[in-house]
Amino acid sequence: MAKIVAVIDIGSNSARMAVFARTSRYGFYLLEECKSRVRISEGSYENDGFLQEIPMQRTLQALKNFTQVAKSKGARKIFCVATSALRDAPNSRDFLQRAKREAGVQIKIIDGDKEAYFGALACLNLLHQNEGITIDVGGGSSECALLNGGAIVQKISLDIGAIRIKELFFDGKNDIEGAKSFIKKELEKLPSIFSHKYALGIGGSIRALSKIIAKERGVAFLHGLEVEAQYYLDFCKKICNGSSSNLKDMGFNEDRLDSIRGGALIFASLLEYFGVKKVITSGVGVREGVFLQDLLRGHNGRFPKGFNPSFRSLLDRFEGKHSLGKEIKREALRLFDVLSPLHSLSSELKKPLAIASRLSMLGEVLGCHSCSLHSSYLAFNGLEYGYSYQERQLVKTLIEYSNKKTPKESKFKHLSLKDLKILTDILALAKILATKDCKLEYRLDSDNDLHIIGESYLARDQIQKISKNFDFGIEFGEKTLSRVFHKTHYQVSF
Amino acid sequence: MAKIVAVIDIGSNSARMAVFARTSRYGFYLLEECKSRVRISEGSYENDGFLQEIPMQRTLQALKNFTQVAKSKGARKIFCVATSALRDAPNSRDFLQRAKREAGVQIKIIDGDKEAYFGALACLNLLHQNEGITIDVGGGSSECALLNGGAIVQKISLDIGAIRIKELFFDGKNDIEGAKSFIKKELEKLPSIFSHKYALGIGGSIRALSKIIAKERGVAFLHGLEVEAQYYLDFCKKICNGSSSNLKDMGFNEDRLDSIRGGALIFASLLEYFGVKKVITSGVGVREGVFLQDLLRGHNGRFPKGFNPSFRSLLDRFEGKHSLGKEIKREALRLFDVLSPLHSLSSELKKPLAIASRLSMLGEVLGCHSCSLHSSYLAFNGLEYGYSYQERQLVKTLIEYSNKKTPKESKFKHLSLKDLKILTDILALAKILATKDCKLEYRLDSDNDLHIIGESYLARDQIQKISKNFDFGIEFGEKTLSRVFHKTHYQVSF
């Protein structure tokens, strides 16, 4: 498979391209995204689905530029799929031929089932929460898939989309009731199995809603955003009743103003119909699905167990040849266990601790000054897929404070400041103590002092500097330990 | 020359190691720094310069650990130099043999002249301001060199150092007058050529002073910090009159408390003696000098003209194979010239604009979301050597705002917000317009509208989105331009 892969997706509202860079067999990241609001379906819903000349020309122009960009980024493989707008067009074959001839792009029209599959495949592999119903509100159609137990259980495509609703019910009129009953009729197609407390929201319309909510809440990333469904329902109601200038004040982009009411109406209807309690926003969709189908071909559409493509790709890109990341992780997990009598931390916290410790030296690539800060920056921004915002924040915080600094507050619901401090202390110790050979011993004595046996002179020096702020004492060597050893022996797990 | 090179420097106060990573012929960055406050000269000034057993053991231990660290980072070459403390010790040969035997380290004792040379070589090549007198206040001695016209004109080593002064005049007494006259006597050795308005401050004592000043002023980096000499003189006076607890309150580290008074006294005396008006703090010194002597061997101790090792190394580490950095720089500089009738910008600003535009896509390595922010982060932190803080900040700001965002204020003395905006607008345009082939034309018409001829459909789309906030109009194509062309023709330089 090529190292740089571009995927173009021609929707009714816009054509988009994602360019992925593979950094190893399964490790990859998103190198480039382009969007052009070509509105290929403009005027087609009133013309028996026939694509109109001007929108077609816009789209061809965009395709030409997309392929230029893709090639300039080094892409050797370009996939191009088209959905609802072309599915429904009697003259789509003409357009496909022109695209091939004028832009050199081979467009594949995918049916609704396949479209639902690609969105679902992306969520299944790249969202931290991958049980629930995917909802992809498009311009001409909307796709849903039920994800359960790591598999795509059922898929469906509905002939309702934001642009379609706009053109049929809102252009030159304001027929909300008509739109509602149109949507309601489509919903009747849905099999009863489509019911879940989680919805995974895909596509530009839902992202536009989530973007505003994320901003309100000070959350840095859309992908993985978790918000109560009721919040969306209230928000969608406000949108449907609002005028265009209201929408602008709410924070919607210019090019979303005319279609967001249709999109919000569809999304709210689906949330209610499915009985959703919580919405997880997905930054990934059809394009990532197409890429993953190719990447995971012959692997049953899933990454190997325990594999995360962003974590891997961060290491691929930034970890130095001589990094002690693995050794730091090893010592951090050992210390977590040895210190367990001191803390009430759930063993689930070993996961973020392991990630943070493995990535804690990434920043070396930028230099040794403020290395912790650099590492936390790279980790926070690079752990794109498969982590919740909370996890990304915790990893960031652990790395950032894995030096002389001490966190002053805990932003984490299930973690007191004391527990957070234990974790950052563990990581700070592990960074100092890690060496290629594993020759250190740790023991906790009856006074809750941690005895470190076998550390270097330099390490001792550094630990003495940082351990003043620790909530536990540090002793070097074993001198007074023989008596204690028997007592704590069985609590220590290596 | 090896890719990873370690340099150890045994001073009277502490032993330090710097590990440098070369990323290309001359590009490099600082991968690791270690410090151990071994105080090898402890007790020696009262014992006819004889090194004492305990301090020697501490130093040997540190050397062993340093070499372990160096090797674990991949260093294949380790240089080790020792200065004043070993120069003055009658039993230094014993110590050298033990270091060779026990730590496998070949120590080279350098004389004061060589020590001054290494510090000067580092400043000459790695400071943005490299005219003036280098002042390296060490533990046992202090070195000065006069830099002029890109050359090291004269060097001298003085037998005054922070630890020496402390042991002779402050341990168990408070003989400031004695210290002053001791220093004064040494200053008489200085040739009269040592007089300059700039001092380049090297070494731990001066860094400790500058660190506190940098913090007060909210400056992120020590290296390159520019502060009026009078500020240091006042600060040093306060320090000399202060008690140990005062010093702690001022913000000095624990391990600097006992020696900083001696250091401050020496530094202030030299500043006054040389008639210095401004101090530039150097984060580089003897270790960088040793590294550079090896790196620049056969090149007259200077980088090729116009070469900057940090800029180069950023590109080496982070620029993608298919990056359009060069093309963005080309278009940015063309736009700067074409738009010159609109702005009053000095052509000196082309330098930061060129740097910013070339580095503006570095962040791609972390992904396309917030790429401008990532690029500005990497550039700001990575442009370590050879730039003033102002330059680093300007490059950071230009990159950060080279997208849809618009700067709201200018933090730059010589740059109004309007001029800053022109620069960020230019960079934003260049990022959109750059392609591998240079086929665009720009013309400014009599209404001060910029005409862009030959751009892609996608570029036009993107420019329309961002140009709303520009202070000049954008037109595409040449339609109304034939008349104007003759008028502006001669102002346009390509």
JSON list of N, CA and C in Angstrom, two decimals, chain A residues 29-33 36 58 61-62 65-66 72-74 317-318 322 364-369 373-374 377-378 381 384 456-458 461, chain B residues 29-33 36 58 61-62 65-66 72-74 317-318 322 364-369 373-374 377-378 381 384 456-458 461:
[
{"chain": "A", "resi": 29, "resn": "TYR", "atom": "N", "xyz": [-1.43, 9.17, 9.99]},
{"chain": "A", "resi": 29, "resn": "TYR", "atom": "CA", "xyz": [-2.07, 10.40, 10.47]},
{"chain": "A", "resi": 29, "resn": "TYR", "atom": "C", "xyz": [-2.61, 11.18, 9.29]},
{"chain": "A", "resi": 30, "resn": "LEU", "atom": "N", "xyz": [-3.45, 12.16, 9.61]},
{"chain": "A", "resi": 30, "resn": "LEU", "atom": "CA", "xyz": [-4.11, 12.96, 8.58]},
{"chain": "A", "resi": 30, "resn": "LEU", "atom": "C", "xyz": [-3.19, 14.10, 8.18]},
{"chain": "A", "resi": 31, "resn": "LEU", "atom": "N", "xyz": [-2.70, 14.05, 6.95]},
{"chain": "A", "resi": 31, "resn": "LEU", "atom": "CA", "xyz": [-1.70, 15.01, 6.49]},
{"chain": "A", "resi": 31, "resn": "LEU", "atom": "C", "xyz": [-2.35, 16.27, 5.93]},
{"chain": "A", "resi": 32, "resn": "GLU", "atom": "N", "xyz": [-3.49, 16.11, 5.30]},
{"chain": "A", "resi": 32, "resn": "GLU", "atom": "CA", "xyz": [-4.10, 17.27, 4.63]},
{"chain": "A", "resi": 32, "resn": "GLU", "atom": "C", "xyz": [-5.59, 17.04, 4.44]},
{"chain": "A", "resi": 33, "resn": "GLU", "atom": "N", "xyz": [-6.33, 18.11, 4.55]},
{"chain": "A", "resi": 33, "resn": "GLU", "atom": "CA", "xyz": [-7.76, 18.07, 4.24]},
{"chain": "A", "resi": 33, "resn": "GLU", "atom": "C", "xyz": [-8.09, 19.23, 3.32]},
{"chain": "A", "resi": 36, "resn": "SER", "atom": "N", "xyz": [-14.17, 21.81, -0.95]},
{"chain": "A", "resi": 36, "resn": "SER", "atom": "CA", "xyz": [-14.70, 22.83, -1.85]},
{"chain": "A", "resi": 36, "resn": "SER", "atom": "C", "xyz": [-16.21, 22.65, -1.89]},
{"chain": "A", "resi": 58, "resn": "ARG", "atom": "N", "xyz": [-18.13, 23.23, -11.64]},
{"chain": "A", "resi": 58, "resn": "ARG", "atom": "CA", "xyz": [-17.46, 23.54, -10.37]},
{"chain": "A", "resi": 58, "resn": "ARG", "atom": "C", "xyz": [-16.78, 22.30, -9.80]},
{"chain": "A", "resi": 61, "resn": "GLN", "atom": "N", "xyz": [-13.67, 21.23, -11.73]},
{"chain": "A", "resi": 61, "resn": "GLN", "atom": "CA", "xyz": [-12.58, 22.14, -11.40]},
{"chain": "A", "resi": 61, "resn": "GLN", "atom": "C", "xyz": [-11.96, 21.75, -10.05]},
{"chain": "A", "resi": 62, "resn": "ALA", "atom": "N", "xyz": [-12.83, 21.50, -9.07]},
{"chain": "A", "resi": 62, "resn": "ALA", "atom": "CA", "xyz": [-12.33, 21.13, -7.74]},
{"chain": "A", "resi": 62, "resn": "ALA", "atom": "C", "xyz": [-11.56, 19.81, -7.81]},
{"chain": "A", "resi": 65, "resn": "ASN", "atom": "N", "xyz": [-8.09, 20.36, -9.06]},
{"chain": "A", "resi": 65, "resn": "ASN", "atom": "CA", "xyz": [-7.22, 20.95, -8.04]},
{"chain": "A", "resi": 65, "resn": "ASN", "atom": "C", "xyz": [-6.90, 19.96, -6.93]},
{"chain": "A", "resi": 66, "resn": "PHE", "atom": "N", "xyz": [-7.88, 19.17, -6.55]},
{"chain": "A", "resi": 66, "resn": "PHE", "atom": "CA", "xyz": [-7.64, 18.16, -5.50]},
{"chain": "A", "resi": 66, "resn": "PHE", "atom": "C", "xyz": [-6.51, 17.22, -5.92]},
{"chain": "A", "resi": 72, "resn": "SER", "atom": "N", "xyz": [0.99, 16.78, -5.15]},
{"chain": "A", "resi": 72, "resn": "SER", "atom": "CA", "xyz": [2.06, 17.61, -4.56]},
{"chain": "A", "resi": 72, "resn": "SER", "atom": "C", "xyz": [2.41, 17.14, -3.15]},
{"chain": "A", "resi": 73, "resn": "LYS", "atom": "N", "xyz": [1.47, 16.47, -2.48]},
{"chain": "A", "resi": 73, "resn": "LYS", "atom": "CA", "xyz": [1.75, 15.92, -1.15]},
{"chain": "A", "resi": 73, "resn": "LYS", "atom": "C", "xyz": [2.41, 14.55, -1.25]},
{"chain": "A", "resi": 74, "resn": "GLY", "atom": "N", "xyz": [2.55, 14.05, -2.46]},
{"chain": "A", "resi": 74, "resn": "GLY", "atom": "CA", "xyz": [3.23, 12.77, -2.63]},
{"chain": "A", "resi": 74, "resn": "GLY", "atom": "C", "xyz": [2.29, 11.58, -2.74]},
{"chain": "A", "resi": 317, "resn": "ARG", "atom": "N", "xyz": [7.00, 8.90, 14.09]},
{"chain": "A", "resi": 317, "resn": "ARG", "atom": "CA", "xyz": [7.46, 10.21, 13.62]},
{"chain": "A", "resi": 317, "resn": "ARG", "atom": "C", "xyz": [8.48, 10.86, 14.54]},
{"chain": "A", "resi": 318, "resn": "PHE", "atom": "N", "xyz": [8.30, 10.67, 15.85]},
{"chain": "A", "resi": 318, "resn": "PHE", "atom": "CA", "xyz": [9.07, 11.52, 16.76]},
{"chain": "A", "resi": 318, "resn": "PHE", "atom": "C", "xyz": [10.01, 10.79, 17.71]},
{"chain": "A", "resi": 322, "resn": "HIS", "atom": "N", "xyz": [17.39, 6.30, 20.12]},
{"chain": "A", "resi": 322, "resn": "HIS", "atom": "CA", "xyz": [17.94, 5.89, 21.40]},
{"chain": "A", "resi": 322, "resn": "HIS", "atom": "C", "xyz": [17.01, 6.24, 22.56]},
{"chain": "A", "resi": 364, "resn": "GLU", "atom": "N", "xyz": [12.15, 15.33, 22.98]},
{"chain": "A", "resi": 364, "resn": "GLU", "atom": "CA", "xyz": [13.60, 15.38, 22.71]},
{"chain": "A", "resi": 364, "resn": "GLU", "atom": "C", "xyz": [13.88, 15.77, 21.27]},
{"chain": "A", "resi": 365, "resn": "VAL", "atom": "N", "xyz": [12.97, 15.42, 20.37]},
{"chain": "A", "resi": 365, "resn": "VAL", "atom": "CA", "xyz": [13.18, 15.71, 18.96]},
{"chain": "A", "resi": 365, "resn": "VAL", "atom": "C", "xyz": [13.28, 17.22, 18.72]},
{"chain": "A", "resi": 366, "resn": "LEU", "atom": "N", "xyz": [12.71, 17.99, 19.65]},
{"chain": "A", "resi": 366, "resn": "LEU", "atom": "CA", "xyz": [12.78, 19.45, 19.52]},
{"chain": "A", "resi": 366, "resn": "LEU", "atom": "C", "xyz": [13.89, 20.03, 20.39]},
{"chain": "A", "resi": 367, "resn": "GLY", "atom": "N", "xyz": [14.50, 19.20, 21.21]},
{"chain": "A", "resi": 367, "resn": "GLY", "atom": "CA", "xyz": [15.59, 19.67, 22.06]},
{"chain": "A", "resi": 367, "resn": "GLY", "atom": "C", "xyz": [15.30, 19.43, 23.53]},
{"chain": "A", "resi": 368, "resn": "CYS", "atom": "N", "xyz": [16.34, 19.55, 24.36]},
{"chain": "A", "resi": 368, "resn": "CYS", "atom": "CA", "xyz": [16.17, 19.16, 25.76]},
{"chain": "A", "resi": 368, "resn": "CYS", "atom": "C", "xyz": [15.56, 20.25, 26.62]},
{"chain": "A", "resi": 369, "resn": "HIS", "atom": "N", "xyz": [15.62, 21.50, 26.18]},
{"chain": "A", "resi": 369, "resn": "HIS", "atom": "CA", "xyz": [14.98, 22.54, 26.99]},
{"chain": "A", "resi": 369, "resn": "HIS", "atom": "C", "xyz": [13.46, 22.41, 26.88]},
{"chain": "A", "resi": 373, "resn": "LEU", "atom": "N", "xyz": [7.35, 19.78, 28.18]},
{"chain": "A", "resi": 373, "resn": "LEU", "atom": "CA", "xyz": [6.31, 20.58, 27.54]},
{"chain": "A", "resi": 373, "resn": "LEU", "atom": "C", "xyz": [6.16, 20.18, 26.08]},
{"chain": "A", "resi": 374, "resn": "HIS", "atom": "N", "xyz": [7.29, 19.99, 25.41]},
{"chain": "A", "resi": 374, "resn": "HIS", "atom": "CA", "xyz": [7.23, 19.58, 24.00]},
{"chain": "A", "resi": 374, "resn": "HIS", "atom": "C", "xyz": [6.56, 18.21, 23.87]},
{"chain": "A", "resi": 377, "resn": "TYR", "atom": "N", "xyz": [2.89, 18.51, 24.33]},
{"chain": "A", "resi": 377, "resn": "TYR", "atom": "CA", "xyz": [2.28, 19.15, 23.15]},
{"chain": "A", "resi": 377, "resn": "TYR", "atom": "C", "xyz": [2.09, 18.14, 22.03]},
{"chain": "A", "resi": 378, "resn": "LEU", "atom": "N", "xyz": [3.14, 17.39, 21.75]},
{"chain": "A", "resi": 378, "resn": "LEU", "atom": "CA", "xyz": [3.06, 16.41, 20.66]},
{"chain": "A", "resi": 378, "resn": "LEU", "atom": "C", "xyz": [2.03, 15.33, 20.98]},
{"chain": "A", "resi": 381, "resn": "ASN", "atom": "N", "xyz": [-1.73, 16.71, 20.89]},
{"chain": "A", "resi": 381, "resn": "ASN", "atom": "CA", "xyz": [-2.22, 16.98, 19.54]},
{"chain": "A", "resi": 381, "resn": "ASN", "atom": "C", "xyz": [-2.17, 15.76, 18.63]},
{"chain": "A", "resi": 384, "resn": "GLU", "atom": "N", "xyz": [-4.77, 11.48, 18.11]},
{"chain": "A", "resi": 384, "resn": "GLU", "atom": "CA", "xyz": [-5.97, 11.95, 17.43]},
{"chain": "A", "resi": 384, "resn": "GLU", "atom": "C", "xyz": [-7.10, 10.92, 17.48]},
{"chain": "A", "resi": 456, "resn": "SER", "atom": "N", "xyz": [21.74, 5.25, 40.01]},
{"chain": "A", "resi": 456, "resn": "SER", "atom": "CA", "xyz": [23.04, 5.87, 39.78]},
{"chain": "A", "resi": 456, "resn": "SER", "atom": "C", "xyz": [23.20, 7.11, 40.65]},
{"chain": "A", "resi": 457, "resn": "TYR", "atom": "N", "xyz": [24.45, 7.55, 40.75]},
{"chain": "A", "resi": 457, "resn": "TYR", "atom": "CA", "xyz": [24.77, 8.76, 41.51]},
{"chain": "A", "resi": 457, "resn": "TYR", "atom": "C", "xyz": [24.00, 9.96, 40.98]},
{"chain": "A", "resi": 458, "resn": "LEU", "atom": "N", "xyz": [23.97, 10.05, 39.65]},
{"chain": "A", "resi": 458, "resn": "LEU", "atom": "CA", "xyz": [23.30, 11.18, 39.00]},
{"chain": "A", "resi": 458, "resn": "LEU", "atom": "C", "xyz": [21.80, 11.16, 39.28]},
{"chain": "A", "resi": 461, "resn": "ASP", "atom": "N", "xyz": [21.01, 12.32, 42.74]},
{"chain": "A", "resi": 461, "resn": "ASP", "atom": "CA", "xyz": [21.12, 13.77, 42.75]},
{"chain": "A", "resi": 461, "resn": "ASP", "atom": "C", "xyz": [19.83, 14.41, 42.24]},
{"chain": "B", "resi": 29, "resn": "TYR", "atom": "N", "xyz": [21.23, 20.30, 17.01]},
{"chain": "B", "resi": 29, "resn": "TYR", "atom": "CA", "xyz": [20.49, 20.86, 18.14]},
{"chain": "B", "resi": 29, "resn": "TYR", "atom": "C", "xyz": [20.96, 20.18, 19.42]},
{"chain": "B", "resi": 30, "resn": "LEU", "atom": "N", "xyz": [20.57, 20.79, 20.53]},
{"chain": "B", "resi": 30, "resn": "LEU", "atom": "CA", "xyz": [21.00, 20.30, 21.84]},
{"chain": "B", "resi": 30, "resn": "LEU", "atom": "C", "xyz": [20.04, 19.21, 22.29]},
{"chain": "B", "resi": 31, "resn": "LEU", "atom": "N", "xyz": [20.53, 17.99, 22.36]},
{"chain": "B", "resi": 31, "resn": "LEU", "atom": "CA", "xyz": [19.68, 16.84, 22.66]},
{"chain": "B", "resi": 31, "resn": "LEU", "atom": "C", "xyz": [19.53, 16.62, 24.16]},
{"chain": "B", "resi": 32, "resn": "GLU", "atom": "N", "xyz": [20.58, 16.90, 24.91]},
{"chain": "B", "resi": 32, "resn": "GLU", "atom": "CA", "xyz": [20.54, 16.58, 26.34]},
{"chain": "B", "resi": 32, "resn": "GLU", "atom": "C", "xyz": [21.55, 17.44, 27.09]},
{"chain": "B", "resi": 33, "resn": "GLU", "atom": "N", "xyz": [21.18, 17.82, 28.28]},
{"chain": "B", "resi": 33, "resn": "GLU", "atom": "CA", "xyz": [22.11, 18.51, 29.17]},
{"chain": "B", "resi": 33, "resn": "GLU", "atom": "C", "xyz": [22.07, 17.84, 30.53]},
{"chain": "B", "resi": 36, "resn": "SER", "atom": "N", "xyz": [25.97, 18.08, 37.36]},
{"chain": "B", "resi": 36, "resn": "SER", "atom": "CA", "xyz": [26.11, 17.56, 38.71]},
{"chain": "B", "resi": 36, "resn": "SER", "atom": "C", "xyz": [27.01, 18.53, 39.47]},
{"chain": "B", "resi": 58, "resn": "ARG", "atom": "N", "xyz": [33.29, 12.35, 44.12]},
{"chain": "B", "resi": 58, "resn": "ARG", "atom": "CA", "xyz": [32.01, 12.82, 43.56]},
{"chain": "B", "resi": 58, "resn": "ARG", "atom": "C", "xyz": [32.13, 13.03, 42.06]},
{"chain": "B", "resi": 61, "resn": "GLN", "atom": "N", "xyz": [32.36, 9.77, 40.06]},
{"chain": "B", "resi": 61, "resn": "GLN", "atom": "CA", "xyz": [31.03, 9.17, 40.02]},
{"chain": "B", "resi": 61, "resn": "GLN", "atom": "C", "xyz": [30.18, 9.84, 38.94]},
{"chain": "B", "resi": 62, "resn": "ALA", "atom": "N", "xyz": [30.20, 11.17, 38.94]},
{"chain": "B", "resi": 62, "resn": "ALA", "atom": "CA", "xyz": [29.42, 11.92, 37.94]},
{"chain": "B", "resi": 62, "resn": "ALA", "atom": "C", "xyz": [29.90, 11.61, 36.53]},
{"chain": "B", "resi": 65, "resn": "ASN", "atom": "N", "xyz": [28.53, 8.35, 35.33]},
{"chain": "B", "resi": 65, "resn": "ASN", "atom": "CA", "xyz": [27.11, 8.45, 34.96]},
{"chain": "B", "resi": 65, "resn": "ASN", "atom": "C", "xyz": [26.93, 9.25, 33.67]},
{"chain": "B", "resi": 66, "resn": "PHE", "atom": "N", "xyz": [27.72, 10.31, 33.52]},
{"chain": "B", "resi": 66, "resn": "PHE", "atom": "CA", "xyz": [27.63, 11.11, 32.29]},
{"chain": "B", "resi": 66, "resn": "PHE", "atom": "C", "xyz": [27.90, 10.24, 31.06]},
{"chain": "B", "resi": 72, "resn": "SER", "atom": "N", "xyz": [23.93, 6.09, 26.15]},
{"chain": "B", "resi": 72, "resn": "SER", "atom": "CA", "xyz": [22.52, 5.70, 25.97]},
{"chain": "B", "resi": 72, "resn": "SER", "atom": "C", "xyz": [21.83, 6.62, 24.96]},
{"chain": "B", "resi": 73, "resn": "LYS", "atom": "N", "xyz": [22.34, 7.83, 24.79]},
{"chain": "B", "resi": 73, "resn": "LYS", "atom": "CA", "xyz": [21.77, 8.74, 23.79]},
{"chain": "B", "resi": 73, "resn": "LYS", "atom": "C", "xyz": [22.37, 8.49, 22.41]},
{"chain": "B", "resi": 74, "resn": "GLY", "atom": "N", "xyz": [23.32, 7.58, 22.34]},
{"chain": "B", "resi": 74, "resn": "GLY", "atom": "CA", "xyz": [23.89, 7.24, 21.04]},
{"chain": "B", "resi": 74, "resn": "GLY", "atom": "C", "xyz": [25.19, 7.96, 20.72]},
{"chain": "B", "resi": 317, "resn": "ARG", "atom": "N", "xyz": [14.75, 18.03, 10.61]},
{"chain": "B", "resi": 317, "resn": "ARG", "atom": "CA", "xyz": [13.96, 17.16, 11.48]},
{"chain": "B", "resi": 317, "resn": "ARG", "atom": "C", "xyz": [12.50, 17.08, 11.09]},
{"chain": "B", "resi": 318, "resn": "PHE", "atom": "N", "xyz": [11.94, 18.21, 10.63]},
{"chain": "B", "resi": 318, "resn": "PHE", "atom": "CA", "xyz": [10.48, 18.26, 10.54]},
{"chain": "B", "resi": 318, "resn": "PHE", "atom": "C", "xyz": [9.92, 18.50, 9.14]},
{"chain": "B", "resi": 322, "resn": "HIS", "atom": "N", "xyz": [7.65, 16.37, 0.72]},
{"chain": "B", "resi": 322, "resn": "HIS", "atom": "CA", "xyz": [6.88, 17.06, -0.32]},
{"chain": "B", "resi": 322, "resn": "HIS", "atom": "C", "xyz": [6.46, 18.46, 0.12]},
{"chain": "B", "resi": 364, "resn": "GLU", "atom": "N", "xyz": [2.89, 20.30, 9.63]},
{"chain": "B", "resi": 364, "resn": "GLU", "atom": "CA", "xyz": [2.29, 19.16, 8.91]},
{"chain": "B", "resi": 364, "resn": "GLU", "atom": "C", "xyz": [2.72, 17.83, 9.50]},
{"chain": "B", "resi": 365, "resn": "VAL", "atom": "N", "xyz": [3.93, 17.81, 10.05]},
{"chain": "B", "resi": 365, "resn": "VAL", "atom": "CA", "xyz": [4.45, 16.56, 10.60]},
{"chain": "B", "resi": 365, "resn": "VAL", "atom": "C", "xyz": [3.58, 16.06, 11.75]},
{"chain": "B", "resi": 366, "resn": "LEU", "atom": "N", "xyz": [2.84, 16.98, 12.36]},
{"chain": "B", "resi": 366, "resn": "LEU", "atom": "CA", "xyz": [1.95, 16.59, 13.45]},
{"chain": "B", "resi": 366, "resn": "LEU", "atom": "C", "xyz": [0.51, 16.44, 12.96]},
{"chain": "B", "resi": 367, "resn": "GLY", "atom": "N", "xyz": [0.25, 16.82, 11.72]},
{"chain": "B", "resi": 367, "resn": "GLY", "atom": "CA", "xyz": [-1.09, 16.68, 11.17]},
{"chain": "B", "resi": 367, "resn": "GLY", "atom": "C", "xyz": [-1.64, 18.00, 10.69]},
{"chain": "B", "resi": 368, "resn": "CYS", "atom": "N", "xyz": [-2.72, 17.94, 9.92]},
{"chain": "B", "resi": 368, "resn": "CYS", "atom": "CA", "xyz": [-3.19, 19.16, 9.28]},
{"chain": "B", "resi": 368, "resn": "CYS", "atom": "C", "xyz": [-4.08, 20.02, 10.18]},
{"chain": "B", "resi": 369, "resn": "HIS", "atom": "N", "xyz": [-4.65, 19.43, 11.22]},
{"chain": "B", "resi": 369, "resn": "HIS", "atom": "CA", "xyz": [-5.45, 20.26, 12.11]},
{"chain": "B", "resi": 369, "resn": "HIS", "atom": "C", "xyz": [-4.54, 21.17, 12.92]},
{"chain": "B", "resi": 373, "resn": "LEU", "atom": "N", "xyz": [-0.52, 26.49, 14.09]},
{"chain": "B", "resi": 373, "resn": "LEU", "atom": "CA", "xyz": [-0.13, 26.54, 15.49]},
{"chain": "B", "resi": 373, "resn": "LEU", "atom": "C", "xyz": [1.05, 25.60, 15.75]},
{"chain": "B", "resi": 374, "resn": "HIS", "atom": "N", "xyz": [0.99, 24.41, 15.16]},
{"chain": "B", "resi": 374, "resn": "HIS", "atom": "CA", "xyz": [2.09, 23.47, 15.34]},
{"chain": "B", "resi": 374, "resn": "HIS", "atom": "C", "xyz": [3.38, 24.03, 14.75]},
{"chain": "B", "resi": 377, "resn": "TYR", "atom": "N", "xyz": [4.79, 26.67, 16.94]},
{"chain": "B", "resi": 377, "resn": "TYR", "atom": "CA", "xyz": [5.37, 26.07, 18.15]},
{"chain": "B", "resi": 377, "resn": "TYR", "atom": "C", "xyz": [6.76, 25.52, 17.86]},
{"chain": "B", "resi": 378, "resn": "LEU", "atom": "N", "xyz": [6.87, 24.77, 16.78]},
{"chain": "B", "resi": 378, "resn": "LEU", "atom": "CA", "xyz": [8.16, 24.17, 16.44]},
{"chain": "B", "resi": 378, "resn": "LEU", "atom": "C", "xyz": [9.19, 25.26, 16.12]},
{"chain": "B", "resi": 381, "resn": "ASN", "atom": "N", "xyz": [10.27, 27.35, 19.37]},
{"chain": "B", "resi": 381, "resn": "ASN", "atom": "CA", "xyz": [11.13, 26.61, 20.28]},
{"chain": "B", "resi": 381, "resn": "ASN", "atom": "C", "xyz": [12.40, 26.11, 19.63]},
{"chain": "B", "resi": 384, "resn": "GLU", "atom": "N", "xyz": [16.75, 28.12, 18.08]},
{"chain": "B", "resi": 384, "resn": "GLU", "atom": "CA", "xyz": [17.45, 28.29, 19.34]},
{"chain": "B", "resi": 384, "resn": "GLU", "atom": "C", "xyz": [18.65, 29.23, 19.21]},
{"chain": "B", "resi": 456, "resn": "SER", "atom": "N", "xyz": [-5.39, 28.73, -8.94]},
{"chain": "B", "resi": 456, "resn": "SER", "atom": "CA", "xyz": [-6.30, 27.61, -9.16]},
{"chain": "B", "resi": 456, "resn": "SER", "atom": "C", "xyz": [-7.68, 27.95, -8.60]},
{"chain": "B", "resi": 457, "resn": "TYR", "atom": "N", "xyz": [-8.65, 27.15, -9.02]},
{"chain": "B", "resi": 457, "resn": "TYR", "atom": "CA", "xyz": [-10.03, 27.31, -8.55]},
{"chain": "B", "resi": 457, "resn": "TYR", "atom": "C", "xyz": [-10.10, 27.19, -7.03]},
{"chain": "B", "resi": 458, "resn": "LEU", "atom": "N", "xyz": [-9.38, 26.20, -6.52]},
{"chain": "B", "resi": 458, "resn": "LEU", "atom": "CA", "xyz": [-9.38, 25.93, -5.08]},
{"chain": "B", "resi": 458, "resn": "LEU", "atom": "C", "xyz": [-8.77, 27.10, -4.32]},
{"chain": "B", "resi": 461, "resn": "ASP", "atom": "N", "xyz": [-11.11, 30.00, -4.09]},
{"chain": "B", "resi": 461, "resn": "ASP", "atom": "CA", "xyz": [-12.10, 29.68, -3.07]},
{"chain": "B", "resi": 461, "resn": "ASP", "atom": "C", "xyz": [-11.56, 30.02, -1.67]}
]
